[in-house]
Structure formats: structure tokens, C-alpha cells
Coordinates of C-alpha atoms in Angstrom, one line a residue:
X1 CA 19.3 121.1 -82.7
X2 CA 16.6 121.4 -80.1
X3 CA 13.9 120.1 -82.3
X4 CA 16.1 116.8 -82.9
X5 CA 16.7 116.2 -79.5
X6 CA 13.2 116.6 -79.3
X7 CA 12.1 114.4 -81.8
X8 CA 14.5 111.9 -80.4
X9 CA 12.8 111.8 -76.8
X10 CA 9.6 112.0 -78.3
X11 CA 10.5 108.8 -80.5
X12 CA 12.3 107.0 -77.8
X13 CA 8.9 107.4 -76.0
X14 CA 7.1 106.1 -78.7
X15 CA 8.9 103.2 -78.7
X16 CA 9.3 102.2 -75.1
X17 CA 5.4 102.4 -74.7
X18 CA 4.7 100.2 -78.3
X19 CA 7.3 97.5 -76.5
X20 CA 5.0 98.0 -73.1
X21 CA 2.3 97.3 -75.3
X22 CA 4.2 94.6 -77.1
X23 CA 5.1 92.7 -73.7
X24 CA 1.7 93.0 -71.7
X25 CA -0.3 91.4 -75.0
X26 CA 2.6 88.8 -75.0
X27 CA 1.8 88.3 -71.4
X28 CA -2.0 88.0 -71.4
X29 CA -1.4 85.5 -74.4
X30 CA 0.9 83.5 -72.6
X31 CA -1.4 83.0 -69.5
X32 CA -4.5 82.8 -71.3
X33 CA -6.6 79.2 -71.9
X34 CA -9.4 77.8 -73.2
X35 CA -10.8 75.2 -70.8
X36 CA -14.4 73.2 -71.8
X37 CA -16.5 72.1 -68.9
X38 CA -17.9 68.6 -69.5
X39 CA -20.8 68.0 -67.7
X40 CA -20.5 64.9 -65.4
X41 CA -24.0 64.9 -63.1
X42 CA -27.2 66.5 -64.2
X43 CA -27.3 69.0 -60.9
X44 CA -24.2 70.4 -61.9
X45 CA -24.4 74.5 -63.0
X46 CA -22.2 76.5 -64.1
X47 CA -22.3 78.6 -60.9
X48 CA -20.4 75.4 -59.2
X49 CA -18.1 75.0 -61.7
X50 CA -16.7 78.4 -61.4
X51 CA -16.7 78.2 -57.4
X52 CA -14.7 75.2 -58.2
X53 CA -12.3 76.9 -60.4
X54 CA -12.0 80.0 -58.0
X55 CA -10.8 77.3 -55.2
X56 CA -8.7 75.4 -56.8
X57 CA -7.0 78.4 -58.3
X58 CA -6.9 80.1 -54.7
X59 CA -5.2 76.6 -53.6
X60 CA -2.8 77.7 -56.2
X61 CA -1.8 80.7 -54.6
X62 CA -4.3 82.9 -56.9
X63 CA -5.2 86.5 -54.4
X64 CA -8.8 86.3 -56.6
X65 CA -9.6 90.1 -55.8
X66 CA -13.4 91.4 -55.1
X67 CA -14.7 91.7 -59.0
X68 CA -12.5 89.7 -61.2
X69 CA -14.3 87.1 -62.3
X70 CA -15.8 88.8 -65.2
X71 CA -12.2 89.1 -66.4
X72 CA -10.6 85.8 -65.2
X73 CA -13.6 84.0 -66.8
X74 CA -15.0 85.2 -70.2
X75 CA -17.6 83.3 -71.3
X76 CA -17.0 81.5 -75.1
X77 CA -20.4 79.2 -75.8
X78 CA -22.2 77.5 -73.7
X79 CA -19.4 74.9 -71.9
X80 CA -16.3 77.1 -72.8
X81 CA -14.4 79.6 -71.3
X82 CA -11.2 82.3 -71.9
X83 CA -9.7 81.7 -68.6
X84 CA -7.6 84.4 -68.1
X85 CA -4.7 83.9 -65.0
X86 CA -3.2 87.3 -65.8
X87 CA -6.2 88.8 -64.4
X88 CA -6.4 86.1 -61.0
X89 CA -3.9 87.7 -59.4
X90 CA -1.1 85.5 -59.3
X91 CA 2.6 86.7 -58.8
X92 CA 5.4 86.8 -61.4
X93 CA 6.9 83.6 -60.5
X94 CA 3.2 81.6 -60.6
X95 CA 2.4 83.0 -64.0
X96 CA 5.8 82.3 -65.2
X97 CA 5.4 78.6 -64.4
X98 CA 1.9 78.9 -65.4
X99 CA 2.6 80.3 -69.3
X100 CA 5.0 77.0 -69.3
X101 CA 2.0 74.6 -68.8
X102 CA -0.3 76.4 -70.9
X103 CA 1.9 76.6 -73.5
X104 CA 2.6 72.9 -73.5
X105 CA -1.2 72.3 -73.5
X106 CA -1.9 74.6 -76.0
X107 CA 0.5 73.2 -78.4
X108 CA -1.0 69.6 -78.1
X109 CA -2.5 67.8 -80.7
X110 CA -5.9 67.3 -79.2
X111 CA -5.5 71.2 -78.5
X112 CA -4.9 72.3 -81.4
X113 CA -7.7 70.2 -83.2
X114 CA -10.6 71.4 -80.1
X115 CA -9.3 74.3 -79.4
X116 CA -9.6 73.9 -75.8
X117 CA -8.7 72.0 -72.5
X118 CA -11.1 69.5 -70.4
X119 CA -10.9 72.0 -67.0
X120 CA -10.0 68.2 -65.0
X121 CA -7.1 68.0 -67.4
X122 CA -6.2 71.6 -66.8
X123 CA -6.0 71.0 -63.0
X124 CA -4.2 67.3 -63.2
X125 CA -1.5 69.3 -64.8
X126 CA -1.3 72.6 -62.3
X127 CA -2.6 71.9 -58.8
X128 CA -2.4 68.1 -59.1
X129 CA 0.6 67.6 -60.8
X130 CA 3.5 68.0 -57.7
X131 CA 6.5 69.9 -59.7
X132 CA 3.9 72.0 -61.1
X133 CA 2.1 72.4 -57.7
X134 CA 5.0 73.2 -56.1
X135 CA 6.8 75.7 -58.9
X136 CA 3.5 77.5 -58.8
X137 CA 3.1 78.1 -55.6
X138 CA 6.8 79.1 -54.9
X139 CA 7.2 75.9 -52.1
X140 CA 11.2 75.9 -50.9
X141 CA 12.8 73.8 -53.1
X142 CA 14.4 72.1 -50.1
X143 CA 13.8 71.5 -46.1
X144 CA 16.5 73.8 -45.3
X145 CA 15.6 76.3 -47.3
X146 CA 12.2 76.3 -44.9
X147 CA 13.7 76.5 -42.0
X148 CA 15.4 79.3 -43.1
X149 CA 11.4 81.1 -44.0
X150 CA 10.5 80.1 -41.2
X151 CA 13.5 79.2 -38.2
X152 CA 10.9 79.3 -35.3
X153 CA 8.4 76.7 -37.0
X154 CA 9.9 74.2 -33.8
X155 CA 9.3 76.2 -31.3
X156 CA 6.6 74.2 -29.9
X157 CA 7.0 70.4 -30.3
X158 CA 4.2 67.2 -30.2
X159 CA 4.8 63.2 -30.5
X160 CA 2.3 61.7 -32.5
X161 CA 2.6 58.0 -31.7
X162 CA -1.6 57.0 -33.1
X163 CA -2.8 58.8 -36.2
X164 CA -5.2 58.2 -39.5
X165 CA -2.0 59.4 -41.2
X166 CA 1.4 58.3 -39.8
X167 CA 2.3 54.3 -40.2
X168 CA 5.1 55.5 -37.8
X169 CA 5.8 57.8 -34.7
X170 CA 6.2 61.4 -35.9
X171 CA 7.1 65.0 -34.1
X172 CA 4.8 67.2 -35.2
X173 CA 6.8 71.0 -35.0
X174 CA 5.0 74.6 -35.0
X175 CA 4.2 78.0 -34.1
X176 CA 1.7 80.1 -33.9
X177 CA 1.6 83.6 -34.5
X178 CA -1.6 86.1 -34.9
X179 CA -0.2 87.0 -38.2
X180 CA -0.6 83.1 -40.0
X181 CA 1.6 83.9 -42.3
X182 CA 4.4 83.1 -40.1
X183 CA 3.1 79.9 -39.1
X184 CA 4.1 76.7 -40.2
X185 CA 4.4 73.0 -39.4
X186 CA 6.7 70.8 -39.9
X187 CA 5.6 66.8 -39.5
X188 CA 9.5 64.8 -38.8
X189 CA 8.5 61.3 -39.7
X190 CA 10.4 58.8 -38.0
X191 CA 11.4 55.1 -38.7
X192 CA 10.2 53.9 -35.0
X193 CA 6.5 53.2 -34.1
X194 CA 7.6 54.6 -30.8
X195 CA 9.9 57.8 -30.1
X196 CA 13.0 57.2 -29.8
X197 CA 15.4 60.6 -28.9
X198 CA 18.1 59.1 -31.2
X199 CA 16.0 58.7 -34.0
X200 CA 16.5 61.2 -37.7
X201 CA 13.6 62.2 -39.4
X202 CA 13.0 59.6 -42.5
X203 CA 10.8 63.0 -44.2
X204 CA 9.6 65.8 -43.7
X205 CA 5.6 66.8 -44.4
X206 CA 5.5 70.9 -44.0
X207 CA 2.5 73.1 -44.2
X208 CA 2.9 77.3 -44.1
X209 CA 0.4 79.7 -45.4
X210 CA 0.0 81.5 -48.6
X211 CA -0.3 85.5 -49.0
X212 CA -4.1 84.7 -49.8
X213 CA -4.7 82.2 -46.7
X214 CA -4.8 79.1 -48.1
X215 CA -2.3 76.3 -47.1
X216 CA 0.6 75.1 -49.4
X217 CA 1.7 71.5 -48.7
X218 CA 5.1 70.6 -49.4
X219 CA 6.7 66.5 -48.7
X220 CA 10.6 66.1 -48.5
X221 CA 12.7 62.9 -48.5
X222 CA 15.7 62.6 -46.0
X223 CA 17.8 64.2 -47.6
X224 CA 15.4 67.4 -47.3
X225 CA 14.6 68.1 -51.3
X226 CA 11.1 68.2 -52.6
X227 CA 9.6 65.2 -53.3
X228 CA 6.0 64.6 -55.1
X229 CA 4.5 62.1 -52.4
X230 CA 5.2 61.1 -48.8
X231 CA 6.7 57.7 -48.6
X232 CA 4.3 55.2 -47.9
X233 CA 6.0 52.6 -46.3
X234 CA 5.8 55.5 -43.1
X235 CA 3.0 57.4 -44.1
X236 CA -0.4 57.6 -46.1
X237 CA -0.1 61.6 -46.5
X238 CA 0.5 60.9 -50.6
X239 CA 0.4 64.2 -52.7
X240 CA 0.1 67.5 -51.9
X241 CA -3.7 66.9 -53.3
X242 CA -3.9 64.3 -50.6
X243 CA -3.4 66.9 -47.9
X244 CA -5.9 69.8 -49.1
X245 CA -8.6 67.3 -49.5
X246 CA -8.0 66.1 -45.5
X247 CA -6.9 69.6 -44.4
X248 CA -10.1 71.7 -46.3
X249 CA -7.8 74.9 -45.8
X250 CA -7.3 74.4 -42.0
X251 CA -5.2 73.3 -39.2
X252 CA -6.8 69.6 -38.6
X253 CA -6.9 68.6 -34.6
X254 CA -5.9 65.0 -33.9
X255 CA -8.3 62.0 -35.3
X256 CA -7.3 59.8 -32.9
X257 CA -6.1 59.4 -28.7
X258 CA -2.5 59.5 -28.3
X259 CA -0.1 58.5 -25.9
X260 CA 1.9 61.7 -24.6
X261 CA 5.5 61.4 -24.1
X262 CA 8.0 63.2 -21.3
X263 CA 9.3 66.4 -22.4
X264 CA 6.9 67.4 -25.0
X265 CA 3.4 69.3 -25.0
X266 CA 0.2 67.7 -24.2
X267 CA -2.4 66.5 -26.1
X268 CA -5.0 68.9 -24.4
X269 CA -2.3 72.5 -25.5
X270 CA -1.5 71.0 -28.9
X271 CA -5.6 70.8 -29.4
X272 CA -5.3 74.4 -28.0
X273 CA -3.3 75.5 -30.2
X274 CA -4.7 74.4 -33.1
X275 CA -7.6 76.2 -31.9
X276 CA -5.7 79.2 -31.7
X277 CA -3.8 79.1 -35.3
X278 CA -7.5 78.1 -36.9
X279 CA -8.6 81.4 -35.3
X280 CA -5.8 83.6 -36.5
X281 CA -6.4 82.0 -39.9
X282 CA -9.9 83.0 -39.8
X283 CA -9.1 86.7 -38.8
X284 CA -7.2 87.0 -41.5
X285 CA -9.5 85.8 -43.9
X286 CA -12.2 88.3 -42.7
X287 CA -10.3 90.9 -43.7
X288 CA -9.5 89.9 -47.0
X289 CA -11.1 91.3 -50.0
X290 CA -11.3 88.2 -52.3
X291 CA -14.0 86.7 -54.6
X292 CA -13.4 83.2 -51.9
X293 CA -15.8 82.6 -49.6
X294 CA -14.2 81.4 -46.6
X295 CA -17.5 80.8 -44.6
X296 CA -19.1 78.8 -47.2
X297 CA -17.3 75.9 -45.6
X298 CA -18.4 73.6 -48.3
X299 CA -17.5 75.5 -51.5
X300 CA -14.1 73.7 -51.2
X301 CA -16.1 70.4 -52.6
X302 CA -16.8 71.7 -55.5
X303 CA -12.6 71.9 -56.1
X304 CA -13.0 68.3 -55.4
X305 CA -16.1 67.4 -58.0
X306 CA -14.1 69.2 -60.8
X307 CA -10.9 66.8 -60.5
X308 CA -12.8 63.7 -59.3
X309 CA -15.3 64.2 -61.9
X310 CA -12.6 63.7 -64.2
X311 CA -10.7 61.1 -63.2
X312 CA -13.7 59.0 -62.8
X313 CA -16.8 60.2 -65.3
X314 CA -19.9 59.0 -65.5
X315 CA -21.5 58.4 -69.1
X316 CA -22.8 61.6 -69.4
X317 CA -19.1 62.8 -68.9
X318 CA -17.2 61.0 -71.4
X319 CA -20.3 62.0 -74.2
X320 CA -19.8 64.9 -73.9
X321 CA -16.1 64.5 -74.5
X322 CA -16.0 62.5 -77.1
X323 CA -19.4 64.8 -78.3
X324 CA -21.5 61.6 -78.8
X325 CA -25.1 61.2 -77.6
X326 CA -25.5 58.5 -74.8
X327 CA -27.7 56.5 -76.9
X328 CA -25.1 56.3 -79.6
X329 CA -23.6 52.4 -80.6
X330 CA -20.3 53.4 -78.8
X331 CA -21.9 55.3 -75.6
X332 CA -23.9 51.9 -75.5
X333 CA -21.1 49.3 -75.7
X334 CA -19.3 51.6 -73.4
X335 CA -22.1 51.2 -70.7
X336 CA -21.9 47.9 -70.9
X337 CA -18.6 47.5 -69.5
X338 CA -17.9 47.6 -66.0
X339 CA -18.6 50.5 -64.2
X340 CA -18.5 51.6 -60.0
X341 CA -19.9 53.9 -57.8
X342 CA -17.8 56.7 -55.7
X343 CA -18.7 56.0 -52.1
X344 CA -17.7 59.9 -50.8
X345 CA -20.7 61.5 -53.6
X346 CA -22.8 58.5 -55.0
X347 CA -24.9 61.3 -56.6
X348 CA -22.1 61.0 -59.3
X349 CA -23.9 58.0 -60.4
X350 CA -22.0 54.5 -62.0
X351 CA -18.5 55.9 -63.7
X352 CA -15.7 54.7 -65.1
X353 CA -11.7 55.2 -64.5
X354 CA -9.5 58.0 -66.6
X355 CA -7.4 55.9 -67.9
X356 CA -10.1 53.6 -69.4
X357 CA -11.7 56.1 -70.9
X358 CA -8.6 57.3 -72.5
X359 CA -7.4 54.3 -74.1
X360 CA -11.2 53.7 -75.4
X361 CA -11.1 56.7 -77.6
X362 CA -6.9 57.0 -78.1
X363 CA -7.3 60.6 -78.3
X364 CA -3.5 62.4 -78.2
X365 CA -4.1 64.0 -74.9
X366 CA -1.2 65.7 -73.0
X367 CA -0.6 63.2 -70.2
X368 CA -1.7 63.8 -66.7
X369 CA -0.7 61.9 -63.0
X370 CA -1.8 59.0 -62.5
X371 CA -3.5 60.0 -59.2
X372 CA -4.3 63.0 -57.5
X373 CA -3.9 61.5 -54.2
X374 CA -1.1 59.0 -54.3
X375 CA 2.3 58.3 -55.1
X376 CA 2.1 58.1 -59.0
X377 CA 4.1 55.4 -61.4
X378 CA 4.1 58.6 -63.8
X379 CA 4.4 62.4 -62.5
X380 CA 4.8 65.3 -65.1
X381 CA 7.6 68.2 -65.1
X382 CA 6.7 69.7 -68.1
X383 CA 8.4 72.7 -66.7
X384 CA 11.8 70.9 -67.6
X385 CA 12.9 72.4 -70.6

């Protein structure tokens, strides 16, 4: 009788670490991709591309411990990579939403015939796309539902009446704490171009801080639910990709001089405090233990070459997509058209627009924003099942 009990425990054992085993392959599957680097400017290394990739996955809410990039990037040819999120250090609820959008990918048809992802087209549809953006990062789905994370973010309250943002007046509400993680802003946009005490907030633009430091961005509508872009009748804040672009990972200070108003604090203590909640931010980076380079203040860019790269390539770009020489009849014809320059990084050279480029070759690609930036006519949820 006691060897059958015995042989019971022993098989129960046996099975619950074969379905361990089971689960954690079905797991590193599931958040596993291919993704191809196209080359789009003849400077461009690989070294940049994967500084690129560590960024915009740390924008993503990614930790990106000391060593891992040996096993979040495994090497397949000379443009290709495994990229493995598992191993990135994303939470449960990220790589949840995450196996969703690489499944969708994966079963594509241009997938399934290349076997791999353009890495633009792989962020357009995680950090870029706003209902993915936000589901990754685990953003409050509503306004209330961030007050309730954070209930002192308006402890401290400044009128913005002149900004490079804000068509509108807005409140801008915060706190500051040595600890950034319990920061966060909240921007009240208001109807008015001047402040009037009686008037509701028309949105609501919010910023807090991520377990690994960087920023998440989040845009509600009146009502105080999620939406992908400011409105810009108010505001030019757009996407959430708008805002890391302007913010590079910071508190910004004010672009412009701004009228104070009676009853709120003054332009000198709100620069002040900025100061301060930059200089938490950047104690708490230095203790972090992360494969991010905080102090390379212009390794952010290369986030920005990746998806700009890709929604406006250059010649060399779109051959190597399409893997036809530039000197081929359809790379020639296709330089004959019109072409512009990108005024931020001329380097780039003369390029074309995404959706060009897409319609030229009518390849079956999974569909992407239509901006990174701005409000766009077409905005995927593919996490809508």
C-alpha cells in the first residue's frame, strides 16, 4: 500500500513539472518574434539598432536587467533577430498583451511567407499603436481610476495660459516626492484661452512613472476614459508617441513666459519643482541595475531613427524590403518619383512616405497607425478579440 501511495506522489510530481515545462515553452513561444532590420542610412550599425530596441522597449515598461541582451536578442543572419520579451523583463500583464500582438503578426500573410517582422512595423503596432501602448504598459483605463493611484497628484497646482503645446488655458496638477514613483501630473485642459474658476476640464493629459523610470503618457476625453490622441482643436499633444519624443524621459520646464494667475504657484517654484522631480528621477535611475543608459542623453534618438526610418525610408530602405538592388528597373522608377527630406536628421537622405511605399509593392502587411504622432484616421486594437 505504501509503495502505491508512493508511486502516486511520485507520478503526480512527474506530471506537475512536465505541465511546468509544458507552460514555460508555451510562454517563451508566445512572446518570442522574429523582427528584420532594414537598413535605412549607410552609418547605421547594428550597435544602434539594438540601443534603439532597448529604448523603445524600456518606454514600454521593459526593467532590461544588467546582461540580458544576449537572451532578449539572439542573433539569426546578418539583419535578423529572435527577439525574445520573456527574457526583457516585462510583467504578466505586458507579456500577456504582448503574446496578442505577436500572435496577430505572426499569423500574417507577409509573416508567414518572410518569416519575420520589419522592427518599424513591430513598434507601429506596440509602443506606437495607443490601445496597445496603453494595455502594455498597464495605463488606468480611466481618469478616475488615476486619481485613485495617485489622489495627491493636485496637491500643487500651475495655470498655463502660453505654451508650444496647449491651444487653450490649462492647469497643470502635481507632486513631487523623492520616491518618482509616486509622482504624477495631470494637465486639465480647458475650453477658455484664459482661466476661468468655473470652467471643467475638456481632457485630461497625465504622466506618472513606470517601475523602470521611464514615463507613461496617458490622454483622456471629458468624460475621463482613455483616448488615443489629445483633441486638437485644444491641444497639439497628439499620441502618447507625441509626448516621449517632446518629453525624452523627463519632466520638461516651460518653453515659453507665462502670465501667472492669483491663487496658484509661480512660474519661478513650478520651474523649481521640475528641477526637483527631474532630480529624484535621476536618483533613482542611478541606482538601477538595467542594460539603459540613462546618461547617454542621446541614446533615446536612436528609438526615434527606428520608427521614423520606417515611416519615411529612404531608397536604400525600401530595397532592402522588397530585397531588390537600388539599381534595379523598379528601385529606378521608384527614385524617380517624388521624394523629401526630413528636416530634424537630413542625414537620412531623400525618402519617401509609408504608405507610398506600401501601396507600390501591395504586400499583405498587418496594418499599422497612420502616424506615430497624431490623431490617426485608422488606430489598431488588435487586442480586441
Amino acid at each position: 500500500m505504501r509503495i502505491q501511495v508512493k508511486r502516486l506522489k511520485f507520478f503526480v510530481m512527474l506530471m506537475l513539472m512536465a505541465a511546468i515545462f509544458v507552460a514555460f515553452l508555451s510562454m517563451e513561444n508566445e512572446t518570442s518574434i522574429r523582427i528584420k532590420w532594414n537598413k535605412a542610412y549607410a552609418s547605421e550599425t547594428e550597435e544602434e539598432v539594438i540601443t534603439g530596441m532597448l529604448w523603445s522597449l524600456s518606454l514600454l515598461g521593459a526593467e532590461l536587467p544588467e546582461g540580458c541582451i544576449p537572451q532578449v536578442f539572439h542573433k539569426k543572419g546578418a539583419y535578423e533577430f529572435d527577439l525574445h520579451l520573456h527574457k526583457a523583463g516585462f510583467n504578466t500583464q505586458a507579456l500577456q498583451a504582448l503574446q496578442v500582438i505577436c500572435d496577430t503578426i505572426q499569423n500574417s500573410n507577409t509573416y508567414q511567407i518572410e518569416k519575420a517582422v520589419d522592427i518599424g512595423r513591430f513598434l507601429l503596432l506596440t509602443i506606437h499603436s495607443a490601445h496597445h501602448y496603453y494595455q502594455i504598459t498597464g495605463a488606468p483605463a480611466t481618469y478616475e481610476e488615476f486619481n485613485r493611484r495617485h489622489p495627491t497628484h493636485t496637491s500643487k497646482r500651475f495655470v498655463i495660459l502660453a505654451s508650444g503645446v496647449s491651444k487653450r488655458a490649462r492647469i497643470v496638477n502635481f507632486n513631487i516626492d523623492s520616491n518618482p514613483l509616486n509622482m504624477a501630473m495631470a494637465a486639465w485642459q480647458l475650453e477658455d484661452t484664459f482661466y476661468n474658476p468655473g470652467s471643467k476640464p475638456v481632457e485630461y493629459e497625465c504622466v506618472d512613472i513606470m517601475s523602470n523610470s521611464q514615463l507613461r503618457f496617458m490622454t483622456y476625453d471629458h468624460d475621463g476614459d482613455l483616448q488615443t490622441a489629445s483633441d486638437s482643436l485644444y491641444t497639439n499633444a497628439g499620441k502618447p508617441g507625441k509626448c516621449m519624443w517632446c518629453h525624452e524621459s523627463h519632466f520638461q520646464h516651460l518653453f515659453y513666459p507665462t502670465p501667472e494667475v492669483s491663487g496658484f504657484i509661480s512660474t519661478k517654484q513650478f520651474q523649481q519643482y521640475m528641477d526637483s522631480a527631474n532630480s529624484h528621477l535621476h536618483s533613482y535611475r542611478d541606482k538601477l541595475k538595467t542594460e539603459i543608459k540613462f546618461k547617454n542623453k542621446q541614446d533615446h534618438t536612436l528609438h526615434e531613427l527606428l520608427y521614423i526610418s520606417f515611416m519615411e525610408p529612404s531608397l536604400m530602405r525600401v530595397s532592402h524590403e522588397v530585397n531588390q538592388s537600388t539599381s534595379s528597373t523598379a528601385m529606378r522608377k521608384l527614385n524617380k518619383t517624388d521624394k523629401h527630406v526630413y528636416e530634424e536628421f537630413p542625414f537620412l537622405g531623400e525618402l519617401f512616405y509609408r504608405s507610398f511605399i506600401d501601396s507600390c509593392f501591395h504586400k499583405d502587411n498587418i496594418r499599422v497607425p497612420e502616424s506615430v504622432r497624431e490623431k490617426s484616421g485608422f488606430e489598431p486594437n488588435y487586442l480586441l478579440k
